[in-house]
CSV table of C-alpha atoms in Angstrom, one decimal:
chain,number,residue,atom,x,y,z
A,172,MET,CA,73.5,146.1,-28.1
A,173,ILE,CA,70.3,146.6,-30.1
A,174,PHE,CA,69.9,146.3,-33.8
A,175,SER,CA,66.9,146.9,-36.0
A,176,VAL,CA,65.9,144.9,-39.1
A,177,ARG,CA,64.3,147.5,-41.3
A,178,PHE,CA,62.2,147.2,-44.4
A,179,LYS,CA,63.9,149.8,-46.6
A,180,THR,CA,60.9,151.8,-47.7
A,181,LYS,CA,59.8,155.4,-47.4
A,182,LEU,CA,58.6,154.8,-43.9
A,183,SER,CA,60.6,152.0,-42.3
A,184,VAL,CA,58.9,149.2,-40.4
A,185,VAL,CA,61.1,148.3,-37.4
A,186,PHE,CA,61.4,144.9,-35.9
A,187,ILE,CA,63.5,145.3,-32.7
A,188,VAL,CA,65.5,142.3,-31.6
A,189,SER,CA,68.3,141.7,-29.2
A,190,CYS,CA,71.7,140.3,-30.1
A,191,LEU,CA,72.2,138.7,-26.7
A,192,PHE,CA,69.8,137.9,-23.8
A,193,SER,CA,71.9,139.8,-21.4
A,194,GLN,CA,71.2,143.0,-23.3
A,195,PRO,CA,68.1,145.1,-23.3
A,196,LEU,CA,65.3,144.1,-25.7
A,197,PHE,CA,64.6,147.7,-26.6
A,198,ALA,CA,66.0,151.2,-26.4
A,199,ALA,CA,66.6,151.8,-22.7
A,200,GLU,CA,67.5,154.9,-20.8
A,201,ALA,CA,70.9,154.9,-19.0
A,202,GLY,CA,70.7,155.6,-15.3
A,203,PRO,CA,73.3,156.0,-12.5
A,204,ALA,CA,76.2,153.5,-12.2
A,205,GLY,CA,75.5,151.8,-15.4
A,206,VAL,CA,71.8,151.1,-14.9
A,207,ARG,CA,69.6,150.8,-18.0
A,208,VAL,CA,65.8,150.7,-17.7
A,209,GLY,CA,63.2,150.1,-20.5
A,210,GLY,CA,59.7,148.8,-20.8
A,211,PHE,CA,57.1,147.4,-23.2
A,212,PHE,CA,53.3,147.3,-23.3
A,213,SER,CA,50.8,145.3,-25.4
A,214,THR,CA,47.0,145.2,-25.2
A,215,ALA,CA,44.5,143.4,-27.4
A,216,ALA,CA,40.9,142.7,-28.0
A,217,THR,CA,39.9,139.2,-29.2
A,218,LYS,CA,36.6,137.6,-30.1
A,219,THR,CA,35.7,134.2,-31.6
A,220,ASP,CA,32.5,132.9,-33.1
A,221,GLN,CA,32.2,129.9,-30.8
A,222,GLN,CA,31.3,129.2,-27.2
A,223,THR,CA,34.0,126.7,-26.4
A,224,PRO,CA,37.1,128.4,-25.0
A,225,TYR,CA,40.0,128.6,-27.5
A,226,ILE,CA,43.7,128.6,-26.5
A,227,ASN,CA,44.5,127.3,-23.0
A,228,GLY,CA,45.3,130.2,-20.6
A,229,SER,CA,43.5,132.8,-22.7
A,230,ASP,CA,40.1,131.0,-23.0
A,231,TYR,CA,38.8,133.1,-25.9
A,232,THR,CA,35.1,132.8,-26.7
A,233,GLU,CA,32.3,134.7,-28.5
A,234,ASN,CA,32.5,137.3,-25.8
A,235,THR,CA,35.1,139.9,-26.5
A,236,ASP,CA,38.2,139.5,-24.3
A,237,TYR,CA,40.1,142.6,-23.3
A,238,PHE,CA,42.3,141.1,-20.6
A,239,SER,CA,44.3,138.1,-21.9
A,240,GLY,CA,46.2,140.1,-24.5
A,241,THR,CA,47.4,142.8,-22.1
A,242,THR,CA,51.1,142.6,-21.0
A,243,VAL,CA,53.3,145.2,-19.4
A,244,GLY,CA,57.0,144.7,-18.7
A,245,ILE,CA,59.9,146.5,-17.1
A,246,HIS,CA,63.5,145.4,-18.1
A,247,VAL,CA,66.5,146.5,-16.0
A,248,ASN,CA,70.2,145.9,-16.6
A,249,PHE,CA,72.8,146.7,-14.0
A,250,ASN,CA,76.5,146.8,-15.1
A,251,VAL,CA,78.1,145.6,-11.9
A,252,SER,CA,81.6,145.7,-13.4
A,253,GLU,CA,83.2,145.2,-16.8
A,254,ALA,CA,82.8,141.4,-16.4
A,255,PHE,CA,79.6,141.1,-14.4
A,256,LYS,CA,76.1,142.2,-15.2
A,257,PHE,CA,72.7,141.7,-13.6
A,258,THR,CA,69.5,141.5,-15.6
A,259,THR,CA,65.9,141.4,-14.4
A,260,GLN,CA,62.6,141.6,-16.3
A,261,MET,CA,59.2,141.8,-14.5
A,262,ILE,CA,56.0,141.2,-16.4
A,263,GLY,CA,52.4,141.7,-15.6
A,264,ARG,CA,49.9,139.7,-17.6
A,265,GLY,CA,46.1,140.3,-17.7
A,266,HIS,CA,43.4,137.8,-17.1
A,267,GLU,CA,39.7,138.0,-16.1
A,268,GLY,CA,40.6,138.0,-12.4
A,269,GLY,CA,43.1,140.9,-12.8
A,270,TYR,CA,46.9,140.8,-13.4
A,271,GLU,CA,49.6,138.3,-12.5
A,272,THR,CA,53.1,139.6,-12.0
A,273,SER,CA,56.2,137.5,-12.2
A,274,PHE,CA,60.0,137.7,-12.8
A,275,GLU,CA,60.5,136.3,-16.2
A,276,TRP,CA,64.2,137.0,-16.2
A,277,LEU,CA,66.4,137.2,-13.1
A,278,PHE,CA,70.0,136.3,-13.8
A,279,ALA,CA,73.7,137.4,-13.6
A,280,THR,CA,76.1,137.4,-16.5
A,281,TYR,CA,79.8,136.8,-16.4
A,282,THR,CA,81.8,137.7,-19.6
A,283,LEU,CA,84.6,135.2,-19.7
A,284,GLN,CA,86.0,136.8,-22.9
A,285,GLU,CA,84.7,138.8,-25.7
A,286,ASN,CA,82.8,136.0,-27.4
A,287,ILE,CA,81.9,133.8,-24.4
A,288,SER,CA,79.6,134.6,-21.5
A,289,ILE,CA,78.0,132.5,-18.7
A,290,ARG,CA,74.6,133.3,-17.2
A,291,ALA,CA,73.0,131.9,-14.0
A,292,GLY,CA,69.5,132.4,-12.6
A,293,ARG,CA,66.0,132.4,-14.1
A,294,LEU,CA,66.3,132.2,-17.8
A,295,ARG,CA,64.1,131.6,-20.8
A,296,PHE,CA,64.3,128.5,-23.0
A,297,PRO,CA,65.8,129.3,-26.5
A,298,ASN,CA,63.3,127.1,-28.3
A,299,TYR,CA,61.8,129.6,-30.7
A,300,LEU,CA,62.8,132.2,-33.3
A,301,ILE,CA,61.3,134.9,-31.0
A,302,SER,CA,62.2,133.3,-27.6
A,303,LYS,CA,64.2,136.4,-26.7
A,304,THR,CA,61.3,138.8,-27.3
A,305,LEU,CA,58.2,136.6,-27.0
A,306,ASP,CA,56.5,139.0,-24.6
A,307,VAL,CA,57.4,142.1,-26.7
A,308,GLY,CA,54.7,142.4,-29.3
A,309,LEU,CA,56.4,145.1,-31.3
A,310,THR,CA,59.2,142.8,-32.3
A,311,TYR,CA,57.1,140.5,-34.5
A,312,PRO,CA,54.4,141.0,-37.1
A,313,TRP,CA,51.5,139.1,-35.6
A,314,VAL,CA,48.9,140.0,-33.0
A,315,ARG,CA,49.6,136.6,-31.5
A,316,PRO,CA,52.4,134.2,-32.5
A,317,PRO,CA,51.1,131.3,-34.5
A,318,VAL,CA,49.1,129.1,-32.1
A,319,GLU,CA,50.1,125.8,-33.7
A,320,VAL,CA,53.6,126.3,-32.4
A,321,TYR,CA,53.4,128.8,-29.6
A,322,ASP,CA,50.1,127.6,-27.9
A,323,THR,CA,50.3,123.9,-28.0
A,324,SER,CA,51.3,121.1,-25.6
A,325,PHE,CA,55.0,121.9,-25.6
A,326,SER,CA,54.6,125.6,-24.9
A,327,PHE,CA,54.2,125.2,-21.1
A,328,PHE,CA,58.0,125.0,-21.0
A,329,SER,CA,59.0,128.6,-21.2
A,330,LYS,CA,61.5,129.4,-18.4
A,331,TYR,CA,63.8,127.6,-16.0
A,332,ASN,CA,66.3,128.2,-13.2
A,333,GLY,CA,69.8,127.2,-14.2
A,334,ILE,CA,72.9,128.0,-16.1
A,335,ASP,CA,73.7,128.6,-19.8
A,336,MET,CA,76.6,129.7,-21.9
A,337,LEU,CA,76.6,131.9,-24.9
A,338,ILE,CA,79.4,131.2,-27.4
A,339,SER,CA,79.7,133.5,-30.4
A,340,VAL,CA,81.8,132.1,-33.3
A,341,PRO,CA,82.3,134.2,-36.6
A,342,ILE,CA,82.4,132.0,-39.6
A,343,GLY,CA,83.3,134.1,-42.7
A,344,ASP,CA,80.4,136.4,-43.2
A,345,ALA,CA,78.2,134.4,-40.8
A,346,ASP,CA,77.8,134.5,-37.1
A,347,LEU,CA,77.2,131.3,-35.1
A,348,LEU,CA,75.7,131.4,-31.6
A,349,ILE,CA,75.9,128.2,-29.6
A,350,GLN,CA,73.9,128.1,-26.4
A,351,PRO,CA,74.1,125.0,-24.1
A,352,TYR,CA,72.2,125.0,-20.9
A,353,PHE,CA,71.0,122.9,-17.9
A,354,GLY,CA,68.8,123.5,-14.9
A,355,GLN,CA,65.5,122.8,-13.3
A,356,ILE,CA,61.8,123.6,-13.6
A,357,LYS,CA,59.5,123.9,-10.6
A,358,THR,CA,56.2,125.4,-11.4
A,359,GLU,CA,52.4,124.9,-11.6
A,360,LEU,CA,50.5,124.4,-14.7
A,361,ASN,CA,47.2,123.1,-16.0
A,362,SER,CA,47.9,119.6,-17.3
A,363,VAL,CA,45.9,117.5,-19.7
A,364,LEU,CA,47.9,114.5,-18.5
A,365,ALA,CA,47.2,115.1,-14.8
A,366,GLY,CA,43.6,116.2,-15.4
A,367,ASP,CA,43.8,119.4,-13.3
A,368,GLY,CA,46.3,121.9,-11.9
A,369,ALA,CA,49.7,120.2,-11.3
A,370,GLN,CA,53.0,120.8,-9.7
A,371,VAL,CA,55.9,120.1,-12.0
A,372,ASP,CA,59.4,119.3,-10.8
A,373,THR,CA,62.3,118.1,-12.9
A,374,ASP,CA,65.2,115.7,-12.0
A,375,SER,CA,67.3,116.8,-14.9
A,376,LEU,CA,66.9,119.4,-17.6
A,377,TYR,CA,69.4,120.1,-20.4
A,378,GLY,CA,69.5,121.3,-24.0
A,379,ILE,CA,71.4,123.2,-26.6
A,380,SER,CA,70.4,125.8,-29.2
A,381,VAL,CA,72.4,126.7,-32.3
A,382,GLU,CA,71.7,129.9,-34.3
A,383,LEU,CA,73.3,131.0,-37.5
A,384,ALA,CA,72.9,134.5,-39.0
A,385,LEU,CA,74.1,135.2,-42.5
A,386,GLY,CA,73.0,138.5,-44.0
A,387,ALA,CA,69.2,138.6,-44.2
A,388,LEU,CA,68.9,134.9,-43.3
A,389,ASN,CA,68.7,133.4,-39.8
A,390,TRP,CA,68.5,129.7,-38.8
A,391,ARG,CA,67.9,128.2,-35.4
A,392,ALA,CA,67.9,124.6,-34.2
A,393,SER,CA,67.4,123.4,-30.6
A,394,ILE,CA,66.7,120.4,-28.5
A,395,LEU,CA,65.5,120.1,-24.9
A,396,ALA,CA,65.3,117.0,-22.7
A,397,THR,CA,64.0,116.6,-19.2
A,398,ASP,CA,62.9,114.0,-16.7
A,399,ALA,CA,59.9,115.5,-15.0
A,400,HIS,CA,57.5,114.6,-12.2
A,401,MET,CA,53.9,116.0,-12.2
A,402,THR,CA,51.7,115.8,-9.1
A,403,SER,CA,48.1,117.0,-9.4
A,404,SER,CA,46.0,118.4,-6.6
A,405,SER,CA,43.9,115.2,-6.7
A,406,GLY,CA,47.0,113.1,-5.9
A,407,ILE,CA,47.8,111.7,-9.3
A,408,ALA,CA,51.6,111.5,-9.8
A,409,ILE,CA,53.1,111.2,-13.3
A,410,GLY,CA,56.7,110.5,-14.2
A,411,LEU,CA,57.7,111.3,-17.8
A,412,ARG,CA,60.7,112.1,-20.0
A,413,THR,CA,60.0,114.9,-22.5
A,414,GLU,CA,62.1,115.8,-25.5
A,415,ILE,CA,61.4,119.0,-27.5
A,416,THR,CA,63.1,119.7,-30.8
A,417,SER,CA,62.6,122.7,-33.0
A,418,LEU,CA,63.9,124.2,-36.3
A,419,GLY,CA,63.3,127.7,-37.5
A,420,VAL,CA,64.3,130.0,-40.4
A,421,LYS,CA,63.8,133.7,-41.0
A,422,TYR,CA,64.5,135.8,-44.0
A,423,ASN,CA,64.3,139.6,-43.8
A,424,GLY,CA,64.7,141.3,-47.1
A,425,ASP,CA,64.4,145.0,-47.9
A,426,ASP,CA,60.6,144.9,-47.9
A,427,PHE,CA,59.7,141.2,-47.8
A,428,PHE,CA,60.0,138.6,-45.0
A,429,VAL,CA,59.4,134.9,-44.5
A,430,MET,CA,59.4,133.1,-41.1
A,431,SER,CA,58.8,129.4,-40.5
A,432,GLU,CA,59.2,127.0,-37.5
A,433,LEU,CA,58.7,123.4,-36.8
A,434,THR,CA,58.5,122.1,-33.2
A,435,LYS,CA,58.1,118.5,-32.0
A,436,MET,CA,57.3,117.2,-28.5
A,437,SER,CA,57.8,113.5,-27.7
A,438,ILE,CA,56.9,112.1,-24.3
A,439,GLY,CA,56.8,108.4,-24.9
A,440,SER,CA,55.9,106.3,-21.9
A,441,ALA,CA,54.5,108.1,-18.9
A,442,ASN,CA,54.3,106.3,-15.5
A,443,TYR,CA,51.0,107.0,-13.7
A,444,ASP,CA,50.7,106.5,-9.9
A,445,PHE,CA,47.2,106.8,-8.5
A,446,THR,CA,47.9,105.6,-5.0
A,447,GLY,CA,48.2,109.2,-3.8
A,448,ILE,CA,44.5,109.8,-4.4
A,449,SER,CA,42.9,110.3,-1.0
A,450,THR,CA,40.1,108.2,0.2
A,451,THR,CA,37.9,111.3,0.6
A,452,ALA,CA,38.5,112.3,-3.0
A,453,ALA,CA,37.8,108.8,-4.3
A,454,ALA,CA,34.5,108.8,-2.3
A,455,GLN,CA,33.5,112.0,-4.0
A,456,SER,CA,34.4,111.0,-7.6
A,457,THR,CA,33.7,107.7,-9.4
A,458,ALA,CA,36.5,108.4,-11.9
A,459,LEU,CA,39.1,109.0,-9.1
A,460,ALA,CA,37.9,105.9,-7.3
A,461,THR,CA,38.4,103.8,-10.4
A,462,LEU,CA,41.9,105.2,-10.9
A,463,LYS,CA,42.8,104.6,-7.2
A,464,SER,CA,41.7,101.0,-7.6
A,465,VAL,CA,44.1,100.6,-10.5
A,466,GLY,CA,47.1,101.6,-8.4
A,467,SER,CA,49.6,102.5,-11.2
A,468,THR,CA,50.0,102.0,-15.0
A,469,ILE,CA,52.1,103.0,-18.0
A,470,ALA,CA,50.7,104.8,-21.0
A,471,ASN,CA,52.2,106.4,-24.1
A,472,ALA,CA,51.3,110.0,-24.8
A,473,PRO,CA,50.9,111.1,-28.5
A,474,THR,CA,53.8,112.9,-30.1
A,475,THR,CA,52.8,116.4,-31.1
A,476,THR,CA,54.3,118.4,-34.0
A,477,GLY,CA,53.5,122.0,-34.9
A,478,VAL,CA,54.6,124.0,-37.9
A,479,TYR,CA,53.8,127.4,-39.5
A,480,ILE,CA,55.0,129.6,-42.3
A,481,THR,CA,54.4,133.4,-42.5
A,482,VAL,CA,55.0,135.6,-45.5
A,483,GLY,CA,54.7,139.4,-45.4
A,484,LYS,CA,55.6,142.5,-47.4
A,485,SER,CA,56.1,146.0,-46.2
A,486,ILE,CA,54.4,148.9,-48.1
A,487,ASP,CA,55.6,152.0,-46.5
A,488,SER,CA,54.6,151.8,-42.9
A,489,ILE,CA,52.0,149.0,-43.5
A,490,THR,CA,52.9,145.3,-43.5
A,491,PRO,CA,50.2,142.8,-44.6
A,492,TYR,CA,51.0,139.2,-43.9
A,493,ILE,CA,49.6,135.7,-44.2
A,494,THR,CA,50.3,132.6,-42.0
A,495,TYR,CA,49.5,129.0,-42.5
A,496,GLY,CA,49.7,126.8,-39.5
A,497,LYS,CA,49.2,123.1,-38.7
A,498,VAL,CA,49.5,120.9,-35.6
A,499,TYR,CA,49.1,117.1,-35.6
A,500,SER,CA,49.6,114.2,-33.2
A,501,THR,CA,50.8,110.7,-33.9
A,502,GLY,CA,50.9,107.5,-31.8
A,503,GLY,CA,49.7,107.4,-28.2
A,504,ASP,CA,47.7,104.7,-26.3
A,505,LEU,CA,44.3,106.0,-27.5
A,506,SER,CA,42.7,102.6,-26.6
A,507,HIS,CA,44.3,102.3,-23.2
A,508,PRO,CA,41.8,100.7,-20.8
A,509,VAL,CA,42.3,103.2,-18.1
A,510,LEU,CA,43.7,106.4,-19.7
A,511,GLY,CA,42.5,106.2,-23.3
A,512,SER,CA,40.2,109.2,-22.9
A,513,SER,CA,43.1,111.3,-21.4
A,514,MET,CA,45.3,110.4,-24.3
A,515,THR,CA,42.5,111.4,-26.7
A,516,VAL,CA,42.2,114.8,-25.1
A,517,PHE,CA,46.0,115.2,-25.3
A,518,ARG,CA,45.8,114.9,-29.1
A,519,GLN,CA,46.0,118.2,-31.0
A,520,GLU,CA,45.2,118.3,-34.7
A,521,GLN,CA,44.1,121.4,-36.6
A,522,HIS,CA,45.1,123.6,-39.5
A,523,SER,CA,44.6,127.3,-39.8
A,524,ILE,CA,45.1,130.3,-42.0
A,525,THR,CA,45.6,133.8,-40.7
A,526,PHE,CA,45.5,137.2,-42.5
A,527,GLY,CA,46.8,140.2,-40.7
A,528,VAL,CA,48.1,143.7,-41.1
A,529,ARG,CA,50.5,145.8,-39.1
A,530,TYR,CA,50.7,149.6,-39.1
A,531,ASP,CA,53.7,151.3,-37.6
A,532,ILE,CA,52.5,154.6,-36.2
A,533,GLU,CA,56.0,155.4,-34.9
A,534,SER,CA,59.3,153.4,-34.7
A,535,ASN,CA,58.2,152.2,-31.3
A,536,VAL,CA,54.4,152.0,-31.6
A,537,ALA,CA,52.4,149.7,-33.8
A,538,VAL,CA,48.7,148.7,-34.2
A,539,LYS,CA,47.7,145.3,-35.7
A,540,ALA,CA,44.6,143.6,-36.9
A,541,GLU,CA,44.3,139.8,-37.5
A,542,TYR,CA,41.7,137.3,-38.7
A,543,HIS,CA,42.5,133.7,-37.8
A,544,SER,CA,40.4,130.8,-39.2
A,545,ALA,CA,41.0,127.2,-37.9
A,546,THR,CA,39.6,123.8,-38.4
A,547,VAL,CA,40.0,121.1,-35.8
A,548,GLU,CA,40.5,117.6,-37.2
A,549,GLY,CA,40.3,113.9,-36.2
A,550,GLY,CA,38.0,114.4,-33.2
A,551,SER,CA,40.8,116.1,-31.3
A,552,ARG,CA,40.7,119.4,-29.3
A,553,GLY,CA,43.1,121.2,-31.7
A,554,VAL,CA,44.1,124.4,-29.8
A,555,TYR,CA,40.7,124.5,-28.0
A,556,VAL,CA,40.9,124.1,-24.2
A,557,VAL,CA,38.7,121.0,-24.5
A,558,VAL,CA,37.4,118.9,-27.3
A,559,PRO,CA,34.8,121.1,-29.0
A,560,PRO,CA,31.2,119.7,-29.5
A,561,ALA,CA,29.9,118.8,-32.9
A,562,GLY,CA,29.5,121.9,-35.0
A,563,GLU,CA,32.3,123.9,-33.4
A,564,GLU,CA,35.2,122.2,-35.4
A,565,ASP,CA,35.6,125.4,-37.4
A,566,ILE,CA,36.4,128.6,-35.5
A,567,ASN,CA,37.1,132.2,-36.6
A,568,VAL,CA,39.1,134.5,-34.3
A,569,MET,CA,39.2,138.3,-34.7
A,570,SER,CA,41.9,140.4,-32.9
A,571,VAL,CA,43.3,143.9,-32.8
A,572,SER,CA,46.2,145.0,-30.8
A,573,LEU,CA,48.4,148.0,-29.8
A,574,ASP,CA,52.2,147.4,-29.1
A,575,MET,CA,54.9,149.8,-27.9
A,576,VAL,CA,58.2,149.9,-26.2
A,577,PHE,CA,59.5,152.8,-24.1
């Protein structure tokens, strides 16, 4: 079931969200035998005023980027029976080398009773207010979700293979959704801790999300814990326990909205094993040779906290908004004799302010423009890919986008 939160003005601005993951994210056409198909598309142009790449995975620079903001997705629901459903969502994401296509969702749903369902397969973590529709740009006001929460160290956890349960509980005029889950991650990512591309495997992964909706207000709280192993292509192996907690609140009035989230990632002690570095690799790199000679060590990674608040107002079909964001790190073995430099790179400290405007051309098509100004603090990398050189602590990012669903 789909519902729209509308700003009640002459021309309504529509934010489309889903009630349940197992349902379409947007209006979909019914096909044969209970098949429903829909899609979404976003494209953007982004340019900064600095040479150092900004936002890991997007690598925005002073050269205008037309690739990283392009996403296209197809969402299909199959009603196998009254109790069983199958859902899949395939997404193609642009980058300078072309497009990468993957199954973001691939799961079966069993409805145990009217307010309880169980899902199994590839699922998305319910960490954020917009977890359900993170790839569907039409469903939120920004060109890009606030980077201090959505593009920091903890954002590499986005999907997993496992099982969850959706339990809906009415409480007076409020609706409570409880979502426990467990599973496994097995993926590749660019790791600051490992120093290069790394394979990530988890021994255990579990969490719970609680969401409460009451009229125009929506609250969300979640916690995720996992024991993970990371192995880099250079042979560095890391064992770490990660805990991610988040809180979010959203208010949608007739023509006014507020959104705010706080997310915290704590790793604590990470066990480093350098014995897997090959003799050949050590001979070619002094840094790897030094690590190999150490054998193994333990280091504490900094705890990272991100927060933002967005305020916006609808004026007919135009919605201007402003966002303040901040990310900061505490603790960590910054003076570790072997890994101090890695811990320093892992720190993320910056604050930003973003001004934007959204114009809804149709109920399913919107254009947006956004100006983002950030300052990196404390000699950290902030949301840059690497620590910026002196003089590039301040960065301005200009973006425009087109979003639609079909």
